[in-house]
Amino acid sequence: MKKNKNPKEPKKSFFKRTGEWCKLTWDSYVVELEDRIFRSWKRIIKFIGISCIPIIYGVLCVIAFWNPIDELGKAPTVVLNNENSIILVQSSKENPSKTTNNNKDNYAYGPLNKIVKTTTNSQVITPERLNEELRKPEYGGYDTDNYPIHYSEMGSWVIPSQLLETEAAVAGVEATLNRLLNEEATKGAPDIVLTTENDKQEKQRFQYDNTNPTFSLKVASGWDMMKKGFEPKTDPNKKDTDYKFSSMGADGKQLTNVKYVNDPKEIEKQWQGTKYYVQFNIPDGYMEKLTSYLGAMMTSPSDSDQALNDLVNSMKPLDIWTTFERNFIFGYILNTASSVLDGVVIKSIPALVNSTLVSQGGAKISYKGAVIRAAIGANEQITPTLDDATEYVIPTAANLPMSSDNKVVKGYSLFGNTGAAAGASADEVGGKFIATIQTLLTLANDPNFGNTLGSIGKALGISPDIQNIISLITEIADAVKSVLGSNVTDDVLIALNNEAYEVARTGKTPSANSNLAKIIKAIIKSTTGKDIGDITSLKFTPLFNSDGSIMPLKNDAKGQVSFSQNFDKFISLNQDTFFGATTAKELLPKIFSSAISSATHGLTPEHVTNLTIQGKQFGIYGFGLGQFFLVIGLYIGCLLQTFIFDRAKRLSRAKWSNWYISKFMLFATVTFFQTTLEVWIAYAVGWHELGATTMCYIWLMLLFADLVFITIVQSLWFLVEDEAIGRFCCVLVMVFSLTAGGGTFPAFSQFGFFNAISYVVPFTYVLRATGEIIYGVGDYGTTATSTKFILQQFGFLWIYIAIFFPIGLFVAAPALMKDMDYGSRYGHEVSKGLEELGRTEELNNFRTVKWTSRTGKKHYKYNWKALPDGFNPDLYFKCHEMSDYEGSFKWWRRKEHDFVQKPNYSDEDTITRNE
């Protein structure tokens, strides 16, 4: 029943009521502070611990992931050298200091095959003779008995890599061979024969001349080529196999932990193994075949040179291998930023130079807004408004504010002044389209153009590339000439220009018999080799705005439709015609690649280097970081069980071992359902791409990982008398696992502290195992290597069980059992309780004097077996009555405290545990 107010009590003002409410709120706040924080040292320590949780998690993560990308170069990297070195010879056959007849045809380049007497063709220096010389102490004392210089299958001299592990060893071989050459030259200059063949399919040969400044004889191998991309050794006398190399990438990134291995057994063991994140595997004969190819190409072989084609087909690339297995982010970055590997493998060979030529071959069709406005006139109004730094395409000059004779402005547009009056000349119309057609016709009628560029190609030693580019341009020019003829009138050019503009503006198909349709068909046939038949087989789409207004080259912040976007749409609509290209960026390289295939005898970049990123098909965040999130979820699931369940014993006759293991079994039951639900729901929402078999492996792995987690969590939770501190220790394990477990960046890319503790936290081994399953088993199935690696991680995780389960079972459980049976785990408190209860006999059996100090203070030892088994209520409550577990301050105990009201049983349970 509602209490009646005193009618005589004056009504309080609003401000007074507000003041009383604020004071009451403040008093309530002070009581909460006193009771929950400042009541005792234990509560103050807990308060400090809670306050530090954000620091521990947040700041540690900030420090751990401060700048890991730049440290990815610390990844363990290895160069596996299966190759024997060759002796690379390069020289002009005729000494340029004695004759002016030195040209490309006189150039020799390739592996050494023989050194013979000019008149009899008998060998004057052999590998056997060089072995004998190098074996002598005065010439280096090389171990040519076990590692002799010999002939390869192709006939080249090859030197085992075991003889060449220092710069001094390489220099010694070169010096000894040059000395032998000069000694023979005093008897009569010998002939140098190379493995490389000339255009007559004969081995290149020239007479040795020690005064020829172009002559060079060097030991060469794929490893020597790679070392040019490394920083020089600080100790040149140190063996390559004992040195740690560093390589500088194009963007400043480095591989700073590169090891060199040339032992066949070690190579077999490490290739695609688990020790190294990045592996370079140099195949046998790599440099021999590459230099033979380059030397033969310099003699301009015919397209039908079958021997050269066979050589290219026999070439094995230098394999570069990495994987997503060890760390997702590392694999992802190498997949998207291959510049980490730049500078390690040389790329200056004709097939790779092609890509440089292609990238520089595009005509300029766009200009920055500032340039256009300056050409038209700063005071003229231009639609749309142009940004100074943005590139624009001008379809037509007809709509621009300019004078009709302004050739500069017309020259910026693609189709010039399409609105020119009838009878205007081609020059008056202007534009890039007409200029391009005129240039192509000029080239088609001027053979000297090709000869000029060909001469430049010869001088640069990239004749195949230049000649091929010339051939492609000539074919396009001839295609235009075949339609328009040699002498084209202005009327024909203007009509062609206007039709091309209308097609580009509207997206309409050209008339079947028009010159534009014929030129398009002819160019497609000459560049792709495809006869498209009727022009209607091509799908056209507008490239410009319908009014021919200026438009951005690429998409800009204003959201305007760009020329590139429209042109890419045209390419995509006709990708069957354009080699499957879907963008203009893809199209040009594909055309050039098709055109150069015969000129390079089928050599492609894949013959030189082959980058393999294992697990690339699963290289998305959903898998890579997904495994990390799944592991975090499982650990949090284990941790939350300490909030849902308690440490109480509910079966009185259960011993400490029964009680502890039963709790473990309870945890394990819950974690089984947690893991099963998590894994198979992940399977349903995307992980099914891994396949059911792989997912079963992951499920089993995570079930075991969860057993490890509950072992750690239960042990720490039970080990400490205050369960809140136990939970805090569990949180610390999680935080350090998050920062150093390798779930995001590999630990070696972080500060040394985190790299060190990465070997201690459990997440490291769980993520290694799941990574191997996803990117190893998921890619190749179960193999001996993957199985061995996964079992190793199981072994490491068993160590956690071997450490924490005994601690929990034999240390934590007995101590907590004493708390539950007798009221305290401390012998002196139990002794005091027995004394207060007058249980003298039990006290004497339980407590005996261990030793007495000089001051007379007695020190006791306690025999817990002397106490009765099971719950001892009198002793339990007496110990609790005498002991202030909380250790409350005297000022708090002296204060009067209101009854603590609890909203419901869940709050009562929590308060009881905290008290």
mmCIF file of N, CA, C and O in Angstrom, residues 761-804:
data_model
loop_
_atom_site.group_PDB
_atom_site.id
_atom_site.type_symbol
_atom_site.label_atom_id
_atom_site.label_comp_id
_atom_site.label_asym_id
_atom_site.label_seq_id
_atom_site.Cartn_x
_atom_site.Cartn_y
_atom_site.Cartn_z
ATOM 1 N N VAL A 761 53.678 -19.509 -27.677
ATOM 2 C CA VAL A 761 52.213 -19.431 -27.679
ATOM 3 C C VAL A 761 51.616 -20.558 -28.512
ATOM 4 O O VAL A 761 52.172 -20.945 -29.542
ATOM 5 N N PRO A 762 50.474 -21.106 -28.098
ATOM 6 C CA PRO A 762 49.900 -22.273 -28.788
ATOM 7 C C PRO A 762 49.347 -21.967 -30.176
ATOM 8 O O PRO A 762 49.305 -22.853 -31.035
ATOM 9 N N PHE A 763 48.896 -20.729 -30.411
ATOM 10 C CA PHE A 763 48.312 -20.401 -31.706
ATOM 11 C C PHE A 763 49.293 -20.686 -32.852
ATOM 12 O O PHE A 763 48.889 -21.043 -33.961
ATOM 13 N N THR A 764 50.574 -20.498 -32.603
ATOM 14 C CA THR A 764 51.583 -20.695 -33.641
ATOM 15 C C THR A 764 51.451 -22.069 -34.275
ATOM 16 O O THR A 764 51.413 -22.205 -35.505
ATOM 17 N N TYR A 765 51.359 -23.082 -33.462
ATOM 18 C CA TYR A 765 51.383 -24.453 -33.958
ATOM 19 C C TYR A 765 50.018 -24.877 -34.506
ATOM 20 O O TYR A 765 49.942 -25.672 -35.446
ATOM 21 N N VAL A 766 48.958 -24.331 -33.934
ATOM 22 C CA VAL A 766 47.623 -24.615 -34.484
ATOM 23 C C VAL A 766 47.504 -24.011 -35.880
ATOM 24 O O VAL A 766 47.039 -24.669 -36.826
ATOM 25 N N LEU A 767 47.939 -22.765 -36.036
ATOM 26 C CA LEU A 767 47.825 -22.095 -37.337
ATOM 27 C C LEU A 767 48.766 -22.698 -38.366
ATOM 28 O O LEU A 767 48.447 -22.753 -39.558
ATOM 29 N N ARG A 768 49.932 -23.145 -37.937
ATOM 30 C CA ARG A 768 50.817 -23.831 -38.878
ATOM 31 C C ARG A 768 50.162 -25.097 -39.414
ATOM 32 O O ARG A 768 50.240 -25.399 -40.605
ATOM 33 N N ALA A 769 49.537 -25.837 -38.525
ATOM 34 C CA ALA A 769 48.894 -27.088 -38.942
ATOM 35 C C ALA A 769 47.700 -26.830 -39.853
ATOM 36 O O ALA A 769 47.550 -27.467 -40.905
ATOM 37 N N THR A 770 46.836 -25.885 -39.469
ATOM 38 C CA THR A 770 45.674 -25.599 -40.315
ATOM 39 C C THR A 770 46.102 -24.995 -41.651
ATOM 40 O O THR A 770 45.494 -25.272 -42.685
ATOM 41 N N GLY A 771 47.158 -24.168 -41.629
ATOM 42 C CA GLY A 771 47.665 -23.617 -42.884
ATOM 43 C C GLY A 771 48.166 -24.702 -43.807
ATOM 44 O O GLY A 771 47.930 -24.664 -45.024
ATOM 45 N N GLU A 772 48.847 -25.697 -43.241
ATOM 46 C CA GLU A 772 49.335 -26.818 -44.056
ATOM 47 C C GLU A 772 48.170 -27.611 -44.638
ATOM 48 O O GLU A 772 48.209 -28.052 -45.798
ATOM 49 N N ILE A 773 47.110 -27.780 -43.849
ATOM 50 C CA ILE A 773 45.948 -28.524 -44.341
ATOM 51 C C ILE A 773 45.257 -27.761 -45.466
ATOM 52 O O ILE A 773 44.917 -28.332 -46.510
ATOM 53 N N ILE A 774 45.054 -26.450 -45.283
ATOM 54 C CA ILE A 774 44.343 -25.654 -46.288
ATOM 55 C C ILE A 774 45.150 -25.518 -47.566
ATOM 56 O O ILE A 774 44.650 -25.776 -48.672
ATOM 57 N N TYR A 775 46.420 -25.113 -47.437
ATOM 58 C CA TYR A 775 47.211 -24.779 -48.616
ATOM 59 C C TYR A 775 48.141 -25.892 -49.076
ATOM 60 O O TYR A 775 48.722 -25.797 -50.154
ATOM 61 N N GLY A 776 48.286 -26.937 -48.252
ATOM 62 C CA GLY A 776 49.098 -28.081 -48.654
ATOM 63 C C GLY A 776 48.223 -29.248 -49.032
ATOM 64 O O GLY A 776 48.158 -29.660 -50.192
ATOM 65 N N VAL A 777 47.489 -29.776 -48.059
ATOM 66 C CA VAL A 777 46.590 -30.899 -48.322
ATOM 67 C C VAL A 777 45.473 -30.481 -49.270
ATOM 68 O O VAL A 777 45.101 -31.218 -50.179
ATOM 69 N N GLY A 778 44.961 -29.259 -49.068
ATOM 70 C CA GLY A 778 43.890 -28.783 -49.949
ATOM 71 C C GLY A 778 44.334 -28.631 -51.384
ATOM 72 O O GLY A 778 43.524 -28.667 -52.304
ATOM 73 N N ASP A 779 45.652 -28.457 -51.596
ATOM 74 C CA ASP A 779 46.187 -28.244 -52.942
ATOM 75 C C ASP A 779 46.663 -29.540 -53.577
ATOM 76 O O ASP A 779 46.332 -29.876 -54.708
ATOM 77 N N TYR A 780 47.474 -30.314 -52.819
ATOM 78 C CA TYR A 780 48.109 -31.505 -53.375
ATOM 79 C C TYR A 780 47.606 -32.809 -52.775
ATOM 80 O O TYR A 780 48.056 -33.885 -53.162
ATOM 81 N N GLY A 781 46.705 -32.733 -51.784
ATOM 82 C CA GLY A 781 46.315 -33.935 -51.073
ATOM 83 C C GLY A 781 47.352 -34.265 -50.004
ATOM 84 O O GLY A 781 48.337 -33.552 -49.822
ATOM 85 N N THR A 782 47.156 -35.357 -49.310
ATOM 86 C CA THR A 782 48.106 -35.740 -48.265
ATOM 87 C C THR A 782 49.382 -36.269 -48.900
ATOM 88 O O THR A 782 49.351 -37.155 -49.743
ATOM 89 N N THR A 783 50.504 -35.700 -48.484
ATOM 90 C CA THR A 783 51.813 -36.140 -48.948
ATOM 91 C C THR A 783 52.671 -36.440 -47.731
ATOM 92 O O THR A 783 52.317 -36.090 -46.605
ATOM 93 N N ALA A 784 53.814 -37.069 -47.973
ATOM 94 C CA ALA A 784 54.714 -37.377 -46.859
ATOM 95 C C ALA A 784 55.186 -36.107 -46.177
ATOM 96 O O ALA A 784 55.274 -36.031 -44.944
ATOM 97 N N THR A 785 55.450 -35.065 -46.994
ATOM 98 C CA THR A 785 55.932 -33.803 -46.428
ATOM 99 C C THR A 785 54.870 -33.137 -45.573
ATOM 100 O O THR A 785 55.131 -32.703 -44.449
ATOM 101 N N SER A 786 53.638 -33.043 -46.109
ATOM 102 C CA SER A 786 52.573 -32.376 -45.359
ATOM 103 C C SER A 786 52.214 -33.166 -44.102
ATOM 104 O O SER A 786 51.986 -32.586 -43.026
ATOM 105 N N THR A 787 52.166 -34.489 -44.224
ATOM 106 C CA THR A 787 51.836 -35.321 -43.063
ATOM 107 C C THR A 787 52.883 -35.165 -41.966
ATOM 108 O O THR A 787 52.552 -35.009 -40.777
ATOM 109 N N LYS A 788 54.149 -35.170 -42.375
ATOM 110 C CA LYS A 788 55.234 -35.009 -41.399
ATOM 111 C C LYS A 788 55.136 -33.660 -40.693
ATOM 112 O O LYS A 788 55.276 -33.578 -39.465
ATOM 113 N N PHE A 789 54.868 -32.596 -41.466
ATOM 114 C CA PHE A 789 54.801 -31.259 -40.875
ATOM 115 C C PHE A 789 53.637 -31.144 -39.908
ATOM 116 O O PHE A 789 53.769 -30.586 -38.815
ATOM 117 N N ILE A 790 52.479 -31.683 -40.287
ATOM 118 C CA ILE A 790 51.300 -31.613 -39.412
ATOM 119 C C ILE A 790 51.549 -32.401 -38.134
ATOM 120 O O ILE A 790 51.207 -31.950 -37.025
ATOM 121 N N LEU A 791 52.170 -33.573 -38.257
ATOM 122 C CA LEU A 791 52.465 -34.369 -37.066
ATOM 123 C C LEU A 791 53.459 -33.651 -36.150
ATOM 124 O O LEU A 791 53.387 -33.781 -34.916
ATOM 125 N N GLN A 792 54.378 -32.898 -36.747
ATOM 126 C CA GLN A 792 55.303 -32.100 -35.933
ATOM 127 C C GLN A 792 54.546 -31.078 -35.093
ATOM 128 O O GLN A 792 54.851 -30.871 -33.913
ATOM 129 N N GLN A 793 53.545 -30.433 -35.698
ATOM 130 C CA GLN A 793 52.750 -29.448 -34.958
ATOM 131 C C GLN A 793 51.940 -30.126 -33.866
ATOM 132 O O GLN A 793 51.783 -29.582 -32.762
ATOM 133 N N PHE A 794 51.443 -31.348 -34.152
ATOM 134 C CA PHE A 794 50.763 -32.114 -33.110
ATOM 135 C C PHE A 794 51.720 -32.372 -31.941
ATOM 136 O O PHE A 794 51.342 -32.273 -30.780
ATOM 137 N N GLY A 795 52.961 -32.705 -32.296
ATOM 138 C CA GLY A 795 53.951 -32.967 -31.261
ATOM 139 C C GLY A 795 54.201 -31.761 -30.383
ATOM 140 O O GLY A 795 54.262 -31.870 -29.146
ATOM 141 N N PHE A 796 54.312 -30.579 -31.007
ATOM 142 C CA PHE A 796 54.508 -29.357 -30.219
ATOM 143 C C PHE A 796 53.309 -29.087 -29.318
ATOM 144 O O PHE A 796 53.463 -28.659 -28.159
ATOM 145 N N LEU A 797 52.106 -29.323 -29.840
ATOM 146 C CA LEU A 797 50.907 -29.067 -29.042
ATOM 147 C C LEU A 797 50.775 -30.059 -27.890
ATOM 148 O O LEU A 797 50.231 -29.718 -26.825
ATOM 149 N N TRP A 798 51.278 -31.274 -28.084
ATOM 150 C CA TRP A 798 51.261 -32.246 -26.990
ATOM 151 C C TRP A 798 52.108 -31.767 -25.815
ATOM 152 O O TRP A 798 51.850 -32.132 -24.659
ATOM 153 N N ILE A 799 53.118 -30.959 -26.114
ATOM 154 C CA ILE A 799 53.967 -30.435 -25.040
ATOM 155 C C ILE A 799 53.138 -29.583 -24.075
ATOM 156 O O ILE A 799 53.333 -29.640 -22.854
ATOM 157 N N TYR A 800 52.193 -28.804 -24.628
ATOM 158 C CA TYR A 800 51.327 -27.991 -23.763
ATOM 159 C C TYR A 800 50.498 -28.887 -22.844
ATOM 160 O O TYR A 800 50.331 -28.592 -21.653
ATOM 161 N N ILE A 801 49.973 -29.969 -23.399
ATOM 162 C CA ILE A 801 49.197 -30.899 -22.583
ATOM 163 C C ILE A 801 50.096 -31.546 -21.523
ATOM 164 O O ILE A 801 49.716 -31.676 -20.350
ATOM 165 N N ALA A 802 51.316 -31.918 -21.964
ATOM 166 C CA ALA A 802 52.249 -32.577 -21.036
ATOM 167 C C ALA A 802 52.659 -31.647 -19.898
ATOM 168 O O ALA A 802 52.984 -32.113 -18.802
ATOM 169 N N ILE A 803 52.646 -30.349 -20.124
ATOM 170 C CA ILE A 803 53.033 -29.388 -19.079
ATOM 171 C C ILE A 803 51.831 -28.968 -18.238
ATOM 172 O O ILE A 803 51.856 -29.050 -16.995
ATOM 173 N N PHE A 804 50.758 -28.530 -18.878
ATOM 174 C CA PHE A 804 49.656 -27.909 -18.137
ATOM 175 C C PHE A 804 48.727 -28.922 -17.485
ATOM 176 O O PHE A 804 48.174 -28.641 -16.412
#
